[in-house]
CSV table of C-alpha atoms in Angstrom, one decimal:
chain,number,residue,atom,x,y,z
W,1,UNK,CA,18.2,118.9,53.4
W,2,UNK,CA,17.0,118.1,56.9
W,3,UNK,CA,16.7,121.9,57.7
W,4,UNK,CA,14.7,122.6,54.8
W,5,UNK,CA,12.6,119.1,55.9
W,6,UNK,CA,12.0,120.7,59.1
W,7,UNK,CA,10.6,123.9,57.5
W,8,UNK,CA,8.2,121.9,55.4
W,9,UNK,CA,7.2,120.0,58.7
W,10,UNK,CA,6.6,123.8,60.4
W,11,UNK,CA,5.0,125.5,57.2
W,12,UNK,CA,2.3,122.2,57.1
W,13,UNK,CA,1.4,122.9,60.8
W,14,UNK,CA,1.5,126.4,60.9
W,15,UNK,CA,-1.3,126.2,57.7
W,16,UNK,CA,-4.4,125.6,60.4
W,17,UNK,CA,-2.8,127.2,63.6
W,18,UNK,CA,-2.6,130.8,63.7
W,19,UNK,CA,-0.2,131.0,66.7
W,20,UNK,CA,2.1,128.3,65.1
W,21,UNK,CA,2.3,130.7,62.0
W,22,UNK,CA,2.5,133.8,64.0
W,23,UNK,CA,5.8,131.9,65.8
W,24,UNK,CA,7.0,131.2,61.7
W,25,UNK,CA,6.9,134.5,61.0
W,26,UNK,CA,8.3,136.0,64.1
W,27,UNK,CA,11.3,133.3,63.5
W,28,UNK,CA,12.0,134.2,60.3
W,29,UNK,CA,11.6,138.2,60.2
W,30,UNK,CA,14.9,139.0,59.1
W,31,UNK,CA,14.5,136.8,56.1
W,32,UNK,CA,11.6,138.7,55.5
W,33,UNK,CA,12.9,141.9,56.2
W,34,UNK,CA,16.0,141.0,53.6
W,35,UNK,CA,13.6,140.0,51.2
W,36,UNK,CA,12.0,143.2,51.3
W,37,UNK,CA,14.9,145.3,51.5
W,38,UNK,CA,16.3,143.1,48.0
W,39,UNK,CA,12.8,144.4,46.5
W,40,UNK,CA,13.0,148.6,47.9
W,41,UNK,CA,17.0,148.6,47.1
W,42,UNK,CA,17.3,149.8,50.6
W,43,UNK,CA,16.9,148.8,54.0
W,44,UNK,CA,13.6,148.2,55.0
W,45,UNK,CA,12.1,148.9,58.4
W,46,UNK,CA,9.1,148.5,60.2
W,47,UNK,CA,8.1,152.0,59.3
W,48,UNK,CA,7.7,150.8,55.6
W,49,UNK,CA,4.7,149.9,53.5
W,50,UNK,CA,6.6,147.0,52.2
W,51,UNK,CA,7.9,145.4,55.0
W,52,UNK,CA,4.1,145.2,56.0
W,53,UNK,CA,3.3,143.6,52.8
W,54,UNK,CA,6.1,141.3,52.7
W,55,UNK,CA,4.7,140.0,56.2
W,56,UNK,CA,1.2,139.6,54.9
W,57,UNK,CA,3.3,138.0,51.8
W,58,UNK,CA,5.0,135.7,53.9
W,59,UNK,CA,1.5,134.4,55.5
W,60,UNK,CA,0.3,134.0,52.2
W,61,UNK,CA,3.1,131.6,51.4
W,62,UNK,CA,2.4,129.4,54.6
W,63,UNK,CA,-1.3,129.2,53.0
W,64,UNK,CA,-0.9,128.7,49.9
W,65,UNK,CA,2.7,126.7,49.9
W,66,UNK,CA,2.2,122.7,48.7
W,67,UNK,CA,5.9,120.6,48.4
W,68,UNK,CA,5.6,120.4,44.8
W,69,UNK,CA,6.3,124.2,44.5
W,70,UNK,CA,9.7,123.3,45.4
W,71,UNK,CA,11.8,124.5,48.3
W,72,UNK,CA,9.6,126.7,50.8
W,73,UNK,CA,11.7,130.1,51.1
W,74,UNK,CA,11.6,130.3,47.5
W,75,UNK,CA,8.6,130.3,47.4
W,76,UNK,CA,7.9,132.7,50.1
W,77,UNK,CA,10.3,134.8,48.1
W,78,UNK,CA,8.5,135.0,44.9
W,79,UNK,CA,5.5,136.2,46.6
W,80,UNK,CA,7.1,138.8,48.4
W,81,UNK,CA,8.7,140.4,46.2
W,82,UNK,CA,5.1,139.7,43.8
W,83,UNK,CA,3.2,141.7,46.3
W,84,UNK,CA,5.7,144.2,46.6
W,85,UNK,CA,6.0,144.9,42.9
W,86,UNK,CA,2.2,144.9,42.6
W,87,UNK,CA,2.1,147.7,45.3
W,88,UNK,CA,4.8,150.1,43.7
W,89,UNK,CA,2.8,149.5,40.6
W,90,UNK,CA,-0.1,150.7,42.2
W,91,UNK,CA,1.7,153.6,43.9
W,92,UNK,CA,3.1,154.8,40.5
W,93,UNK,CA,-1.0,154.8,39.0
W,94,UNK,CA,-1.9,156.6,41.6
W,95,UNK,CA,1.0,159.5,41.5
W,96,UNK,CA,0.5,159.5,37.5
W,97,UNK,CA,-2.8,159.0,37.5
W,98,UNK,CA,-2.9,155.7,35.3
W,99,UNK,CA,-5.3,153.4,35.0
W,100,UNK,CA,-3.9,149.6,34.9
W,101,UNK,CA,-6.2,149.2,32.4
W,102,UNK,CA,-4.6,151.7,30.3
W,103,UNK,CA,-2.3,150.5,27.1
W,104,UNK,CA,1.4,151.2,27.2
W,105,UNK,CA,2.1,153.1,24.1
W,106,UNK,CA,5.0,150.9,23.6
W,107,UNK,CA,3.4,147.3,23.8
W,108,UNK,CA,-0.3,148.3,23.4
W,109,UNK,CA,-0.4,146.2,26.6
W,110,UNK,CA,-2.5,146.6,29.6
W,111,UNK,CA,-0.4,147.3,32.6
W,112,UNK,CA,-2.6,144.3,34.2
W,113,UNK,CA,-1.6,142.5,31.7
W,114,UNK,CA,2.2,143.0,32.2
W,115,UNK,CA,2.1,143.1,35.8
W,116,UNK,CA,0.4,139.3,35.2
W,117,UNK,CA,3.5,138.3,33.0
W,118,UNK,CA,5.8,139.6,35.5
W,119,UNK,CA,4.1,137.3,38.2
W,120,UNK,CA,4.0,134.3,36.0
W,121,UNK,CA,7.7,134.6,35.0
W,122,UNK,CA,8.8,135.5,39.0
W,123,UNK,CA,7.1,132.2,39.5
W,124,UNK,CA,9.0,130.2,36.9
W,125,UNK,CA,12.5,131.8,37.6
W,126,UNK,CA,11.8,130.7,41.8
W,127,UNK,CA,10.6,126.7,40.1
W,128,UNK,CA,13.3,126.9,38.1
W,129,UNK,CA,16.3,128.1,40.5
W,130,UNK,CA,14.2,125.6,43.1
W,131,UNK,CA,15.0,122.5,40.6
W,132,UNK,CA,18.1,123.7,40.3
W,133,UNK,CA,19.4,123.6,43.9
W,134,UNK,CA,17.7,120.4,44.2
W,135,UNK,CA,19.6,118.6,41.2
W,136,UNK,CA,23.1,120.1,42.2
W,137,UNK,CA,21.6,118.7,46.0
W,138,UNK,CA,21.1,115.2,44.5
W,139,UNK,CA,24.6,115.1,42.9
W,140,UNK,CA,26.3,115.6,45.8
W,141,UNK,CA,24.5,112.8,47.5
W,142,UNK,CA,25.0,110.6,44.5
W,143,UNK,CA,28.5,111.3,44.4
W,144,UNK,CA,29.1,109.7,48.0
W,145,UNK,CA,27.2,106.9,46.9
W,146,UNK,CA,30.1,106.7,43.5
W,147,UNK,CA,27.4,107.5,41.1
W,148,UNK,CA,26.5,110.1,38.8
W,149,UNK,CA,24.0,111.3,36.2
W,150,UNK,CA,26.1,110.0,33.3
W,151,UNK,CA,25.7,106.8,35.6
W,152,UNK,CA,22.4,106.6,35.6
W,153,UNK,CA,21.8,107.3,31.9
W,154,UNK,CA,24.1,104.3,31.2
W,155,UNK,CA,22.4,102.1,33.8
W,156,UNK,CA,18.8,103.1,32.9
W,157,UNK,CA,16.5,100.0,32.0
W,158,UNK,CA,15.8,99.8,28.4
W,159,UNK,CA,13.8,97.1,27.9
W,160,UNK,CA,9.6,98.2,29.1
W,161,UNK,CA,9.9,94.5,31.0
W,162,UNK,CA,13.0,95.6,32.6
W,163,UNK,CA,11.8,98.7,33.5
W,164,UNK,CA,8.4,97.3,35.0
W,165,UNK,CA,10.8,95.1,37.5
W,166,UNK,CA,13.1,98.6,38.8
W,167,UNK,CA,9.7,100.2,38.8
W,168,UNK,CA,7.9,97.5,41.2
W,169,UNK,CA,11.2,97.2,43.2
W,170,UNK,CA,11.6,101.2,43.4
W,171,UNK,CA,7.8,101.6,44.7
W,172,UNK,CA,8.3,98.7,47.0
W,173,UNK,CA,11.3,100.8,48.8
W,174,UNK,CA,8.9,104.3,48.5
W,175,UNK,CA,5.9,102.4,50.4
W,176,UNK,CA,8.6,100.8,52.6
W,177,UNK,CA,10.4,103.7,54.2
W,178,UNK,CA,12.7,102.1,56.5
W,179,UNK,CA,14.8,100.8,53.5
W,180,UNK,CA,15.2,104.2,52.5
W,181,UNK,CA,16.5,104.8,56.4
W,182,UNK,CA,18.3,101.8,55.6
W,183,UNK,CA,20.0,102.7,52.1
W,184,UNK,CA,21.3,106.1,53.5
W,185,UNK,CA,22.8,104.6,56.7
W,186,UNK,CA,24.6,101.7,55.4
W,187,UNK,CA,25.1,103.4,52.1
W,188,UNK,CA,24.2,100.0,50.3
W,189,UNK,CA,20.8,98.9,48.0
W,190,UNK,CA,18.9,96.8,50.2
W,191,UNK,CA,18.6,94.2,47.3
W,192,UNK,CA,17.5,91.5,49.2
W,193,UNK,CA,14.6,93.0,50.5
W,194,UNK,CA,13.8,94.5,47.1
W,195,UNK,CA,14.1,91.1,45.5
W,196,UNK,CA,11.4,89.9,48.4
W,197,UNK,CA,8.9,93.0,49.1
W,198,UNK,CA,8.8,93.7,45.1
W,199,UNK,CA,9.1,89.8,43.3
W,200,UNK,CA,11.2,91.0,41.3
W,201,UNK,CA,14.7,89.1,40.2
W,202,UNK,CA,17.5,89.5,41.6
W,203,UNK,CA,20.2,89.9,38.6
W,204,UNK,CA,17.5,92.3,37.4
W,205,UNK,CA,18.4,94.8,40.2
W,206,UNK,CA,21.9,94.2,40.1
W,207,UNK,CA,22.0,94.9,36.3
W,208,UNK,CA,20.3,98.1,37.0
W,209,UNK,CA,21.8,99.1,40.5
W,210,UNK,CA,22.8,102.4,39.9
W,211,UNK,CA,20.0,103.4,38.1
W,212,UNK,CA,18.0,102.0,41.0
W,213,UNK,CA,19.8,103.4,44.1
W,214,UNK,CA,19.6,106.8,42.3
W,215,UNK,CA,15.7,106.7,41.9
W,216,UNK,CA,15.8,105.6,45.6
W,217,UNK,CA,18.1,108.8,46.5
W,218,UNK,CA,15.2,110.9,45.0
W,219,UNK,CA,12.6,109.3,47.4
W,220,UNK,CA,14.3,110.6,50.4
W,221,UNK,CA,13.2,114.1,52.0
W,222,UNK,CA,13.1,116.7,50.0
W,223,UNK,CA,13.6,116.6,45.7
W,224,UNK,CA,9.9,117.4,45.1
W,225,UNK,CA,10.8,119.1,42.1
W,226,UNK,CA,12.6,116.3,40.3
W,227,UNK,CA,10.0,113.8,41.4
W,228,UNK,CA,7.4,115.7,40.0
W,229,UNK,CA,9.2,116.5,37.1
W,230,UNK,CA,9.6,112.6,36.9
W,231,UNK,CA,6.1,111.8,37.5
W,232,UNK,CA,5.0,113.7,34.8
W,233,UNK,CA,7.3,112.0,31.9
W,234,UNK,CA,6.5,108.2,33.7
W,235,UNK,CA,2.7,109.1,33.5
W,236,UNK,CA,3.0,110.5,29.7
W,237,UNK,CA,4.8,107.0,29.1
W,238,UNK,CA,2.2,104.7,31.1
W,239,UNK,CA,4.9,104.1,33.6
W,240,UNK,CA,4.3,103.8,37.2
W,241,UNK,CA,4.6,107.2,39.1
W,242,UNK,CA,7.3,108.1,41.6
């Protein structure tokens, strides 16, 4: 988690510094040139088209890379081999031809059209394999904390009062990031800070602990999938974001 923090921290100030991004790339050429070899089915070299592309790729990811497209390599990834694929597509028009406006005879689809669906799922797999690192991540974390998901569920305010007190006392802790330092260094809820930064009562937060120091866990670095993911059902409820 702290490595992939440290990325973030380098991708962010590599965005508007070209010679941070060209020390990025230099750092991370053999991911790149794995990345590209995955794509060709062979190993790639220098000498390739597509280990150029999959450089030019990997800039492109620095630029365009914002936390809530999940973890920053998969990303980088899904571009790459994105880029790639559009180029052997283009290579295979050219040697046949084609036009990539012309229809395949078997879907009566442009091959613009498919080469668009094959972006848009490449993008969804890298999300969704991103989310999924992330969740098997945050139970392991729970897990030293003696709490799991079926935990949480259980422990989850059900009243909208109840919920609006965790809520206050779980943004208090976001806004207030040394309890955060302080939850994953003493491994304990901070409840009576929460009690005192957020107003809200105590046997409230006890009640609700787990489900609490869970939402707390997802604050920490990293889990901008799950957060987002989260934002998105509070804000389609009227609750308050995360």
């Amino acid at each position: 988690m702290q490595n992939e923090h440290q990325i973030i921290k380098a991708v962010y100030a590599a965005k508007n510094d070209l010679q941070k991004a060209d020390d990025l790339i230099r750092d991370y050429i053999p991911f790149i040139r794995s990345e590209a070899s995955r794509c060709t089915s062979r190993l790639c070299t220098e000498q390739d088209d597509e280990y150029s592309i999959a450089m030019i790729a990997f800039h492109e990811a620095i630029l365009g890379y914002e936390r809530n497209r999940g973890t920053f390599l998969s990303y980088a990834s899904m571009l790459i081999r994105s880029r790639i694929i559009d180029f052997q597509r283009k290579e295979s028009r050219h040697q046949a031809h084609l036009s990539l406006h012309a229809e395949n005879d078997d879907t009566g689809r442009t091959i613009m059209e498919e080469v668009a669906d094959e972006r848009d799922h490449a993008e969804e797999s890298a999300n969704l394999e991103a989310t999924k690192q992330e969740i098997e991540e945050l139970s392991g974390v729970m897990a030293r904390f003696g709490v799991s998901f079926s935990d949480v569920a259980d422990n989850s305010p059900k009243q909208e009062r109840t919920m609006a007190a965790c809520m206050a006392a779980i943004c208090y802790a976001a806004e207030n990031s040394h309890l955060l330092d302080e939850l994953l260094r003493t491994g304990r809820l901070p409840l009576a800070q929460l009690v005192s930064g957020s107003g809200a009562e105590r046997k409230t937060l006890e009640r609700h602990r787990k489900y609490i120091l869970a939402m707390l866990l997802i604050q920490t670095n990293g889990y901008e999938m799950i957060r987002g993911h989260l934002r998105h059902v509070l804000n389609k409820k009227g609750g308050v974001p995360v």
